[in-house]
Short mmCIF file of C-alpha atoms in Angstrom, two decimals:
data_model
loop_
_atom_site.label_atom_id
_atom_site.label_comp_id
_atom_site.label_asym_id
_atom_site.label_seq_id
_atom_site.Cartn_x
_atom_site.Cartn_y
_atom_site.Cartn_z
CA UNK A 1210 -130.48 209.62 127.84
CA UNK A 1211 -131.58 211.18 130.95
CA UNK A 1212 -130.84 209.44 134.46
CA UNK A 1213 -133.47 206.72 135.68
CA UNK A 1214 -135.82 206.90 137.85
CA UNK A 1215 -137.45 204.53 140.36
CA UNK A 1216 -140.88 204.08 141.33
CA UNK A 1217 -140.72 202.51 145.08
CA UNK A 1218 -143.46 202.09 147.62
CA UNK A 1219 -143.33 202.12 151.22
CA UNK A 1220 -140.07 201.92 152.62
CA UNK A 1221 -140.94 200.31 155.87
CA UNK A 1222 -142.47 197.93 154.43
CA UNK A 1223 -141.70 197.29 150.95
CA UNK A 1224 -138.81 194.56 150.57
CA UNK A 1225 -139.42 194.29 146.68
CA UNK A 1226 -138.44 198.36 146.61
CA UNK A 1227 -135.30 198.01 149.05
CA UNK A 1228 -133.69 195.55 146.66
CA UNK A 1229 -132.97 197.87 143.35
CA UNK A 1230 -133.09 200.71 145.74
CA UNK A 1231 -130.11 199.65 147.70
CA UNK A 1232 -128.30 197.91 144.99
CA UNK A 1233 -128.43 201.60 143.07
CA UNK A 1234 -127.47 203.92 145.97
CA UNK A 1235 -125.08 201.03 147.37
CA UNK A 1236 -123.06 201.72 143.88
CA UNK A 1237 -123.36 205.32 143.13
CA UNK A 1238 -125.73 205.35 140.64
CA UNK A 1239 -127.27 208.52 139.89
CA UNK A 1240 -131.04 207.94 139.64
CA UNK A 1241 -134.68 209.53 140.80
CA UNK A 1242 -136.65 208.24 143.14
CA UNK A 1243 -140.41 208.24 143.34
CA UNK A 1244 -142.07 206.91 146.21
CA UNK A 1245 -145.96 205.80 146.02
CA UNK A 1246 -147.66 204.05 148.95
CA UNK A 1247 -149.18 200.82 148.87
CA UNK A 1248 -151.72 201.96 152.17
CA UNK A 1249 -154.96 201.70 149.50
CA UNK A 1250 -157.08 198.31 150.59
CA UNK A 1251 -157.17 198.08 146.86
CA UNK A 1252 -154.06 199.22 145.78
CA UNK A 1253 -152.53 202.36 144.81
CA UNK A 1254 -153.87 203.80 141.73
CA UNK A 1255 -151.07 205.61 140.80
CA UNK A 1256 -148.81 202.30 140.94
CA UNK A 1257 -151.21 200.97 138.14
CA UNK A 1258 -150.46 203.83 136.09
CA UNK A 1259 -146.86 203.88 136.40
CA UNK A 1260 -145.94 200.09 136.18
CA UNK A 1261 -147.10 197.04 134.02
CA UNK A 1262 -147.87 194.97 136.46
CA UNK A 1263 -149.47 197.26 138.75
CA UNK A 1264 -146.13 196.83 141.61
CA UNK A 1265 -143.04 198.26 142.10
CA UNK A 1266 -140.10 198.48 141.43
CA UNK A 1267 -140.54 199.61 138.64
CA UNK A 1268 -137.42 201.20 136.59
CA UNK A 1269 -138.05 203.78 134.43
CA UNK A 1270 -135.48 204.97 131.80
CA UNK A 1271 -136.49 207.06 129.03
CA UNK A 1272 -139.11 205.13 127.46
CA UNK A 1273 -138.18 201.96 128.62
CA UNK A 1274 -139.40 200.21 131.68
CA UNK A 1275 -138.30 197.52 133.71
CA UNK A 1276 -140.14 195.57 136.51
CA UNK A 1277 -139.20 193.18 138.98
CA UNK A 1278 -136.04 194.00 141.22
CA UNK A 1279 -133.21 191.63 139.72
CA UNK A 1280 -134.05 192.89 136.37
CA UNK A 1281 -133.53 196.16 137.41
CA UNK A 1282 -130.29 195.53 138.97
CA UNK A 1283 -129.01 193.56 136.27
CA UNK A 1284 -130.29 196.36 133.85
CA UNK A 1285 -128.27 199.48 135.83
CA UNK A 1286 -125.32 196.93 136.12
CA UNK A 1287 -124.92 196.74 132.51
CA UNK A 1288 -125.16 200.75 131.94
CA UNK A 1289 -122.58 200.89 134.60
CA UNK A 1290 -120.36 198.14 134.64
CA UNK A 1291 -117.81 200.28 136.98
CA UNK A 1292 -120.30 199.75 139.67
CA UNK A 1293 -119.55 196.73 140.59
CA UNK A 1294 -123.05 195.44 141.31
CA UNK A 1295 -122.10 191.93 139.30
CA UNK A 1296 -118.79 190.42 139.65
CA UNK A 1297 -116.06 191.09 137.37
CA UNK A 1298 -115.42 187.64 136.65
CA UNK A 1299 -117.58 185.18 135.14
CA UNK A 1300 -117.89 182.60 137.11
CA UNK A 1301 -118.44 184.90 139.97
CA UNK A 1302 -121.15 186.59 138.41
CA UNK A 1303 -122.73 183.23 137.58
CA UNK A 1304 -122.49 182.24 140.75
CA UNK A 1305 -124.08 185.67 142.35
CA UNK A 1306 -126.58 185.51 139.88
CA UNK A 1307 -127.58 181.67 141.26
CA UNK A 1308 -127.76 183.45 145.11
CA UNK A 1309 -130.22 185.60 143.69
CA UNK A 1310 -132.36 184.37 141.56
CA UNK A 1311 -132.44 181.89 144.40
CA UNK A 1312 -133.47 184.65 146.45
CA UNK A 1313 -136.02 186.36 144.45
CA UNK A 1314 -137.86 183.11 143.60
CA UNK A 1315 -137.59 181.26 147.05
CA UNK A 1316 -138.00 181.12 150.80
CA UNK A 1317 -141.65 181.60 151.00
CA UNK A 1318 -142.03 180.74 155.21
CA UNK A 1319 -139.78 182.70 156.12
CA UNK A 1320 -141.19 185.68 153.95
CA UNK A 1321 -145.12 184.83 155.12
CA UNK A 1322 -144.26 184.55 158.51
CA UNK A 1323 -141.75 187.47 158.90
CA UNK A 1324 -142.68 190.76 156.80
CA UNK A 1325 -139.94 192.90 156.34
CA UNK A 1326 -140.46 195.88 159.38
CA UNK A 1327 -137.70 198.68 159.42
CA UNK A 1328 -139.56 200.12 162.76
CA UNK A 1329 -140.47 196.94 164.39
CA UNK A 1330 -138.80 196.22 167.65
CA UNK A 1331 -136.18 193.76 168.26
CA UNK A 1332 -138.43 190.47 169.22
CA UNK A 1333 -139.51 186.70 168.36
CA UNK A 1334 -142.11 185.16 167.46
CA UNK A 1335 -143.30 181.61 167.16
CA UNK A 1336 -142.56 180.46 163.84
CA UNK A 1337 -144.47 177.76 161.23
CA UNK A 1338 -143.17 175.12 159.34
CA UNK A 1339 -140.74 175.94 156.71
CA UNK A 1340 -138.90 179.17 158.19
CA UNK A 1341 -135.91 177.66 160.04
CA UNK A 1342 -134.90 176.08 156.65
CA UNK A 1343 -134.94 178.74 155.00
CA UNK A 1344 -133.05 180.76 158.11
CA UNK A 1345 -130.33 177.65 157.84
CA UNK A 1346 -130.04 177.51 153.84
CA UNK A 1347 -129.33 181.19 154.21
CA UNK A 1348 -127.28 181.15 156.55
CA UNK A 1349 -124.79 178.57 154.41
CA UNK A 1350 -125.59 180.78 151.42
CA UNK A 1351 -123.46 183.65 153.20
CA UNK A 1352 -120.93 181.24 155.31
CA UNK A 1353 -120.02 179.95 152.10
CA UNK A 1354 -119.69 183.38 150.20
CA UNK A 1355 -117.92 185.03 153.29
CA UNK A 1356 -115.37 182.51 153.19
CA UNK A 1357 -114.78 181.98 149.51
CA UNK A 1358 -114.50 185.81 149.06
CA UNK A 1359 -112.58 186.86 152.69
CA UNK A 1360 -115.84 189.50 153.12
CA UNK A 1361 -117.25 191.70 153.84
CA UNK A 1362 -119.73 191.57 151.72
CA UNK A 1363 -120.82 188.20 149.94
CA UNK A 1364 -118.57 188.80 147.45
CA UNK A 1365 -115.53 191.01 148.97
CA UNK A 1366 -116.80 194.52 148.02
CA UNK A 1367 -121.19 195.17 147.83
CA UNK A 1368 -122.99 193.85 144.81
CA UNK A 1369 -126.39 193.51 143.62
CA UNK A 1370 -126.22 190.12 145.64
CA UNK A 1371 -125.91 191.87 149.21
CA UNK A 1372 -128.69 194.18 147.60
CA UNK A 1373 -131.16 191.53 147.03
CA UNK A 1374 -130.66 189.54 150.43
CA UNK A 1375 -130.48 192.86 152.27
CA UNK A 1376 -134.73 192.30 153.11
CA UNK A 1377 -133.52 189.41 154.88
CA UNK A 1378 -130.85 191.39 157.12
CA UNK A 1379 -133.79 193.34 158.33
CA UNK A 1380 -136.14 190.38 158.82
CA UNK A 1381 -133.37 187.84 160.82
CA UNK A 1382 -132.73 191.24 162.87
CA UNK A 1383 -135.83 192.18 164.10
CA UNK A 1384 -137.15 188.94 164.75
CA UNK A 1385 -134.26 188.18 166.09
CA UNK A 1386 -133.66 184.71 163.91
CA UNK A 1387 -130.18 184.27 164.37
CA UNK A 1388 -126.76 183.76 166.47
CA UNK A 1389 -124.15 182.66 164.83
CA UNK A 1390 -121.15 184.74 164.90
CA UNK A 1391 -120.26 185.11 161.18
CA UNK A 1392 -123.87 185.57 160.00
CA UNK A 1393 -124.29 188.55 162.74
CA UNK A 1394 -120.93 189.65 161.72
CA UNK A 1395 -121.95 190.06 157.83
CA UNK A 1396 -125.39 191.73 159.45
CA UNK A 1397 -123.73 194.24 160.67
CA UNK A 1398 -121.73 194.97 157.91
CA UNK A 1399 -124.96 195.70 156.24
CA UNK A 1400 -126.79 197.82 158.57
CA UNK A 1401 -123.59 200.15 158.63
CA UNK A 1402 -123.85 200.85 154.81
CA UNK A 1403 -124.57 204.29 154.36
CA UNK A 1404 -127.28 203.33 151.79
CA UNK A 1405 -128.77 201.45 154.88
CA UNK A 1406 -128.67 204.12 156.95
CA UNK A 1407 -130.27 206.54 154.83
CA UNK A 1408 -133.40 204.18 153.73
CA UNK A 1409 -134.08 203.57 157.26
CA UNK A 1410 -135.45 207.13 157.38
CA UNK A 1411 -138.16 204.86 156.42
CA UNK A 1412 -138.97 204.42 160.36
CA UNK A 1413 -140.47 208.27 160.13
CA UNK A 1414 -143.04 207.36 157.41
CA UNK A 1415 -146.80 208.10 158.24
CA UNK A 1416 -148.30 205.07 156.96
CA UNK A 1417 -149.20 201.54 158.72
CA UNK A 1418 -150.20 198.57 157.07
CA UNK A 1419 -151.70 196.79 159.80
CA UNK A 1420 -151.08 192.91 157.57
CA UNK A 1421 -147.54 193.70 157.43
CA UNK A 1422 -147.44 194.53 161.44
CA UNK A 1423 -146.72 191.29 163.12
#
């Protein structure tokens, strides 16, 4: 079967797309990408066409497709179980699957109040109700990780976990949520992934979406 490929959208923007995305060039995996902006007021017609659900991710292998980022990961973890995007042991990989579906399905105020921004500059912003518990249940989530697994990643070496809270990186970063040393610590173990570095090419895209610009 030939390789996958991924339909993305904006990569400044688009924290639903950086998920699968860095989970699959964090481990190797040989895949396509297509990107297709989300800059319509409507919506992209070409997403419509390409995807179920009219969003990406969207997965594409053959003539299968799978939507909805943790799906995709868990999909590409099971063709290549060498990866290492899911823990090798069970209970580990029960565990990391708990941090993110935990992840996918949760921490609304911090998500409403602080869109994901590879480009924005460092700087705070008052924030509502709701976003400094999710900022502190976080922040345990990865203490508690970090120290069961001796880092650097949440689970000693990256995984589809790090993938899926890597949105959050960028967001506690540029709005400059947090101080404590270990949390900063695992931050920066992120941002100096190469897969990181080479999505944040994102900062020379051509589009703004002005709801996304806070």
């Amino acid at each position: 079967m030939d390789k996958p490929t991924l339909f993305i959208a904006n990569k400044n923007y688009s924290s639903w797309s950086f998920r699968p995305w860095m989970a699959l060039t964090g481990a190797g995996v040989d895949f396509e990408e297509v990107l297709i902006p989300f800059d319509f007021p409507g919506g992209n017609p070409e997403i419509k066409a390409v995807s179920p659900t009219g969003r990406v991710p969207v997965l594409q292998h053959g003539a299968l497709k799978i939507w909805e980022s943790l799906a995709i990961i868990e999909y590409v973890a099971e063709l290549h179980p060498q990866a290492g995007l899911l823990p090798s042991d069970r209970a580990e990989r029960a565990l990391a699957r708990s941090v993110s579906m935990e992840m996918l399905s949760g921490f609304g105020a911090l998500r409403n109040a602080c869109p994901m921004n590879i480009r924005r500059p460092k700087g705070r912003i008052a924030l509502p109700d709701g976003v400094k518990a999710d900022i502190d249940r976080i922040e345990t989530i990865w203490r508690d990780l970090l120290q069961k697994s001796g880092g650097p990643f949440l689970f000693g070496s990256f995984s589809g976990a790090d993938a899926m809270f890597a949105p959050v990186v960028n967001r506690f970063d540029i709005y400059d949520l947090v101080s404590r040393d270990n949390t900063l610590a695992y931050m920066e173990t992120m941002k100096a992934h190469p897969a990181w570095r080479k999505w944040e090419a994102a900062r020379a895209e051509p589009w703004i979406v002005e709801e996304d610009e806070v």
